Coordinates of C-alpha atoms in Angstrom, one line a residue:
M53 CA 16.4 118.2 23.0
G54 CA 14.5 120.8 25.7
H55 CA 16.0 123.9 27.1
D56 CA 16.4 122.4 30.4
E57 CA 17.8 119.2 29.2
T58 CA 20.6 120.9 27.5
L59 CA 21.4 123.2 30.6
N60 CA 21.9 119.2 32.6
T61 CA 23.9 118.5 30.3
Q62 CA 26.4 121.1 29.9
E63 CA 26.9 121.5 33.9
S64 CA 27.2 117.6 34.1
E65 CA 30.3 118.1 31.7
F66 CA 31.7 121.2 34.0
H67 CA 31.3 119.0 37.0
D68 CA 33.7 116.2 34.9
D69 CA 35.7 118.2 33.7
V70 CA 36.7 120.2 36.9
R71 CA 37.1 117.0 39.7
P72 CA 40.1 115.5 37.5
A73 CA 41.6 118.5 37.7
D74 CA 41.3 119.2 41.5
S75 CA 41.9 115.6 42.4
G76 CA 45.6 115.4 40.1
T77 CA 46.8 118.8 42.2
D78 CA 46.1 117.5 45.3
R79 CA 48.0 113.8 45.0
S80 CA 50.7 116.5 42.8
I81 CA 51.0 118.4 46.3
D82 CA 50.9 115.4 48.6
D83 CA 54.2 113.7 46.6
S84 CA 56.0 116.4 46.6
A85 CA 55.6 117.3 50.2
V86 CA 56.7 113.6 50.8
S87 CA 59.9 114.0 48.3
D88 CA 60.8 117.1 50.4
S89 CA 60.5 115.5 53.9
Q90 CA 62.8 112.7 53.1
T91 CA 65.5 114.6 51.2
E92 CA 65.0 117.2 54.4
A93 CA 65.8 113.8 56.6
V94 CA 68.7 112.4 54.8
A95 CA 70.5 116.2 54.3
E96 CA 70.3 116.1 58.3
M97 CA 72.0 113.0 58.8
T98 CA 75.3 113.2 59.8
P99 CA 78.0 110.8 58.2
R100 CA 78.0 108.5 60.5
D101 CA 74.7 107.9 60.8
R102 CA 74.4 107.4 56.8
A103 CA 77.1 104.8 57.4
M104 CA 75.4 103.1 59.7
D105 CA 71.8 102.7 57.9
I106 CA 74.1 101.5 55.0
F107 CA 75.7 98.9 57.4
R108 CA 72.4 97.7 59.3
S109 CA 70.4 97.9 55.8
R110 CA 72.9 96.0 53.6
K111 CA 71.9 98.6 50.9
F112 CA 72.8 101.6 48.8
N113 CA 70.6 103.4 47.0
G114 CA 68.3 100.7 46.9
E115 CA 71.0 97.8 45.7
S116 CA 71.9 95.0 48.0
L117 CA 75.2 95.0 49.2
R118 CA 77.7 91.8 50.7
M119 CA 79.6 92.5 53.4
G120 CA 82.7 93.4 51.9
Q121 CA 80.5 96.3 49.5
V122 CA 79.4 97.3 52.8
L123 CA 82.8 98.1 54.1
R124 CA 83.7 99.7 51.4
R125 CA 80.5 101.7 51.2
V126 CA 80.9 102.8 54.9
R127 CA 84.2 104.1 54.4
E128 CA 83.3 106.1 51.3
T129 CA 80.6 107.6 53.5
L130 CA 82.5 108.3 56.3
G131 CA 85.1 110.3 53.9
L132 CA 87.9 107.9 54.6
E133 CA 90.1 107.0 51.8
M134 CA 92.1 103.7 52.2
V135 CA 95.1 105.3 52.3
D136 CA 94.2 106.9 55.8
V137 CA 92.7 103.4 56.9
S138 CA 95.9 101.7 56.1
R139 CA 98.4 103.9 57.9
K140 CA 96.1 104.2 61.3
S141 CA 95.1 100.4 61.6
L142 CA 98.8 99.5 60.2
L143 CA 97.5 96.6 57.1
R144 CA 98.2 97.2 53.8
Q145 CA 96.2 98.9 51.4
D146 CA 96.2 95.6 49.1
F147 CA 94.6 93.9 51.9
L148 CA 92.0 96.2 52.6
M149 CA 91.2 96.0 48.8
W150 CA 90.9 92.2 48.8
I151 CA 89.1 92.6 51.9
E152 CA 86.5 95.2 50.4
R153 CA 86.3 93.1 47.1
M154 CA 86.3 89.6 49.1
E155 CA 89.2 87.7 47.8
I156 CA 90.4 86.3 50.7
G157 CA 92.6 83.7 48.7
Q158 CA 95.3 86.7 48.3
I159 CA 95.2 87.3 52.0
P160 CA 97.6 85.5 54.0
K161 CA 95.8 82.0 55.9
G162 CA 94.9 82.5 59.6
Y163 CA 95.2 86.5 59.1
L164 CA 91.5 87.3 57.9
T165 CA 89.9 87.5 61.5
P166 CA 92.3 90.2 62.8
Y167 CA 92.7 92.0 59.9
L168 CA 88.9 92.6 59.5
R169 CA 88.9 93.0 63.5
A170 CA 91.2 95.9 62.9
Y171 CA 89.4 97.4 59.8
C172 CA 86.2 97.5 61.6
V173 CA 87.8 99.6 65.0
E174 CA 89.0 102.0 62.3
L175 CA 85.3 102.2 60.5
G176 CA 83.5 102.3 64.0
L177 CA 81.5 98.5 63.5
P178 CA 80.9 95.9 66.0
D179 CA 83.9 93.6 64.8
S180 CA 82.0 90.3 66.0
E181 CA 79.0 90.8 63.7
V182 CA 81.1 92.1 60.8
I183 CA 83.1 88.8 60.6
A184 CA 80.3 86.7 61.4
Q185 CA 78.6 87.8 58.2
Y186 CA 81.7 88.4 56.4
T187 CA 82.9 85.1 57.0
L188 CA 79.4 83.2 56.1
E189 CA 79.4 85.1 52.6
C190 CA 82.7 84.6 51.5
G191 CA 82.8 80.7 52.3
A192 CA 85.6 81.0 55.1
V193 CA 84.1 79.8 57.8
S194 CA 86.1 76.4 58.3
E195 CA 89.1 78.9 58.0
V196 CA 88.1 81.3 60.6
R197 CA 87.2 78.5 63.0
H198 CA 90.3 76.6 62.9
S199 CA 92.5 79.9 63.1
A200 CA 90.5 82.2 65.5
P201 CA 91.0 84.5 67.3
V202 CA 94.6 84.8 65.7
P203 CA 97.1 82.3 63.6
K204 CA 99.3 80.4 66.0
I205 CA 103.1 79.6 64.9
G206 CA 102.9 76.5 66.5
D207 CA 102.1 74.1 69.0
I208 CA 103.6 75.0 72.1
A209 CA 103.8 71.3 73.9
P210 CA 103.8 71.4 77.9
P211 CA 107.2 71.1 79.3
K212 CA 108.1 67.4 79.7
P213 CA 108.7 65.9 83.3
K214 CA 112.2 65.7 84.3
W215 CA 111.7 62.9 86.8
P216 CA 113.7 60.1 84.0
L217 CA 116.5 62.5 84.0
M218 CA 116.8 63.0 87.4
V219 CA 116.6 59.2 87.9
A220 CA 119.4 58.5 86.1
T221 CA 121.6 61.1 87.3
A222 CA 121.2 59.9 91.0
A223 CA 121.9 56.0 89.8
V224 CA 125.0 57.3 88.0
M225 CA 126.0 59.3 91.0
T226 CA 125.5 56.6 93.3
L227 CA 127.9 54.2 91.1
F228 CA 130.6 56.9 91.1
A229 CA 130.3 57.2 94.7
G230 CA 130.5 53.6 95.2
V231 CA 133.9 53.6 92.9
A232 CA 135.1 56.2 95.0
I233 CA 134.8 54.8 98.0
G234 CA 135.9 51.3 97.3
V235 CA 139.6 53.2 95.8
T236 CA 139.7 54.8 98.8
Q237 CA 139.9 51.5 100.7
I238 CA 142.3 50.0 98.5
V239 CA 144.4 52.6 98.4
K240 CA 146.6 53.9 101.4
P241 CA 145.6 57.6 102.4
G242 CA 148.2 59.9 102.4
P243 CA 149.1 62.3 105.5
E244 CA 146.4 64.9 106.6
L245 CA 147.5 68.3 105.3
A246 CA 146.0 71.4 107.2
P247 CA 143.2 72.8 105.0
A248 CA 144.2 76.0 103.1
P249 CA 141.8 79.0 103.4
A250 CA 139.7 79.8 101.1
I251 CA 139.5 82.6 98.7
V252 CA 136.2 84.0 97.8
A253 CA 135.2 86.2 94.6
V254 CA 133.1 88.5 95.6
N255 CA 132.0 91.6 93.2
G256 CA 130.5 94.6 93.3
A257 CA 127.1 93.0 93.0
R258 CA 126.6 90.6 95.8
H259 CA 128.4 90.2 99.1
S260 CA 129.6 86.7 98.6
L261 CA 129.0 83.5 96.5
F262 CA 126.2 82.2 99.1
D263 CA 123.9 85.1 97.9
D264 CA 123.3 83.2 95.2
A265 CA 121.7 80.0 97.4
N266 CA 118.9 82.7 99.0
D267 CA 117.9 84.1 96.0
A268 CA 115.6 81.4 95.5
E269 CA 113.7 82.1 98.9
R270 CA 113.7 85.9 98.1
P271 CA 110.3 86.8 97.3
L272 CA 109.5 87.9 93.4
P273 CA 109.7 92.0 93.2
T274 CA 105.2 92.1 92.3
N275 CA 105.2 95.8 92.7
L276 CA 107.2 96.4 89.7
Q277 CA 105.3 97.9 86.3
L278 CA 107.0 94.8 84.0
E279 CA 105.2 95.2 81.0
L280 CA 106.0 94.2 77.3
V281 CA 105.8 97.0 74.2
A282 CA 106.1 96.6 70.6
V283 CA 108.2 98.4 69.1
R284 CA 106.9 97.5 66.2
Q285 CA 104.0 95.4 64.6
G286 CA 104.0 91.7 65.4
W287 CA 102.4 88.6 66.7
L288 CA 102.7 88.0 70.9
E289 CA 100.9 85.0 72.7
I290 CA 100.9 85.1 76.4
R291 CA 100.2 82.2 78.4
G292 CA 99.2 81.2 82.0
A293 CA 101.2 78.4 83.7
D294 CA 98.0 76.2 83.2
G295 CA 98.1 77.1 79.6
T296 CA 95.2 79.7 79.8
I297 CA 95.8 81.9 76.4
F298 CA 95.3 85.5 77.7
R299 CA 96.7 87.2 74.7
S300 CA 96.9 85.9 71.5
R301 CA 96.9 88.0 68.3
V302 CA 98.7 90.9 66.2
M303 CA 99.6 94.2 68.4
A304 CA 100.3 97.5 66.8
A305 CA 103.7 99.2 67.2
G306 CA 103.5 101.3 70.5
E307 CA 100.7 98.7 72.4
N308 CA 101.9 97.2 75.6
Y309 CA 100.7 94.7 77.9
F310 CA 101.2 93.6 81.9
P311 CA 101.7 90.3 82.2
R312 CA 100.5 88.8 85.6
L313 CA 103.7 88.5 88.1
D314 CA 105.1 85.6 90.1
A315 CA 102.2 83.6 88.5
G316 CA 104.7 81.0 86.3
W317 CA 103.5 83.0 83.1
T318 CA 105.3 82.5 79.5
V319 CA 105.6 84.6 76.9
S320 CA 105.7 83.4 72.7
A321 CA 106.7 85.5 70.0
K322 CA 106.7 85.6 66.2
D323 CA 109.6 88.1 65.9
G324 CA 111.4 88.7 69.2
G325 CA 112.9 91.7 68.1
A326 CA 109.2 92.9 67.6
F327 CA 108.9 93.5 71.1
Q328 CA 111.0 95.1 74.7
W329 CA 110.4 94.2 78.5
R330 CA 110.5 97.9 80.1
V331 CA 109.6 98.8 83.4
G332 CA 108.3 102.4 83.4
D333 CA 111.0 104.2 81.2
V334 CA 113.9 101.9 82.0
V335 CA 114.5 99.8 78.9
I336 CA 115.1 95.7 80.3
G337 CA 115.9 94.3 76.7
P338 CA 114.7 92.7 73.5
L339 CA 112.0 89.5 74.0
G340 CA 114.6 88.4 71.4
T341 CA 116.5 88.5 68.5
D342 CA 115.5 90.5 65.6
G343 CA 113.1 88.1 62.9
G344 CA 113.9 85.2 65.6
A345 CA 110.9 83.3 66.7
V346 CA 110.9 82.8 70.8
F347 CA 108.6 80.3 72.7
S348 CA 108.0 80.3 76.3
V349 CA 110.0 82.8 77.4
S350 CA 109.3 83.1 81.5
V351 CA 107.8 86.3 82.4
D352 CA 109.0 85.3 86.6
Q353 CA 112.6 84.9 85.4
K354 CA 112.8 88.2 83.2
L355 CA 111.3 89.6 86.4
A356 CA 114.6 88.9 88.6
E357 CA 116.1 90.5 85.8
A358 CA 114.4 93.7 85.5
A359 CA 114.0 94.0 89.2
E360 CA 118.4 94.3 89.6
M361 CA 118.5 97.0 86.4
A362 CA 115.4 98.8 87.4
A363 CA 116.5 99.3 91.1
P364 CA 118.2 102.6 91.2
T365 CA 115.6 104.0 89.3
V366 CA 112.4 103.1 91.3
A367 CA 114.4 103.8 93.8
S368 CA 114.7 107.8 93.3
N369 CA 111.0 107.5 91.8
G370 CA 109.5 106.1 94.9
A371 CA 108.7 102.3 94.7
G372 CA 105.3 103.5 95.8
K373 CA 104.9 104.3 92.0
A374 CA 106.2 100.6 90.7
T375 CA 102.7 99.5 91.2
R376 CA 100.7 96.9 88.9

């Protein structure tokens, strides 16, 4: 081998040694830069951003999650303890644990939907999307379809027509009237006596007994702020005169609802003692007895009672404040 060939061989070996080292160094620098940028991006995200990223992707650390696991990871990412969520949502901790584990067999039948909705409120998640995916994954679609939006405590049948009873009553009265007329024709009437002056009882609330006859003609005071307030957690259903359901769910303590007045609305509750009728700061009374269910309580009937009880307060505060 000549001198020139030896130089060419050494130069080729030199270039072969240098190029791979330079190429590897460039890739190492690029990979490090990408890793640093990703780390910085994650560090800049707020807990809320990270929680929503988990919810949207349904993943945590590369692991795919079911909706119950998503709720748990979102709660932990937001730094919320189960006891905190339980206190704010008024849901028992064991119910929350069963929801996260998707053990819906432990949850009372028909309560899954309102419990999920209350949990989503505390986590700041869209409840409709969570409920749809959760029920699809745990196989409770049929339960939600039959019980949504909240469980019913029984079918409230429409009022039965009263005309058969009215016809029967009229027939009986006609029969008695005929018998009375026949008796007066047979028995000789005695001498007429001068009518004694009638004594009319008067109380402090009415001027005479004839005021009762005028009550039906008086318009209901629809300017009163009549409301239903939950003194503790309880289920409430409010229906219109045509059966339309305007509210049917579990209400937390302190929640209130203003029903429409002079519209034939009715109220039903699983625990009548869990709710109070109020007009402003004036407590009219409970919806029903403690622990006792109530059905189809008339809002307008309670409005007439509230008008009498709240009249002094409304007058002293100015009637203009008592508007809805």
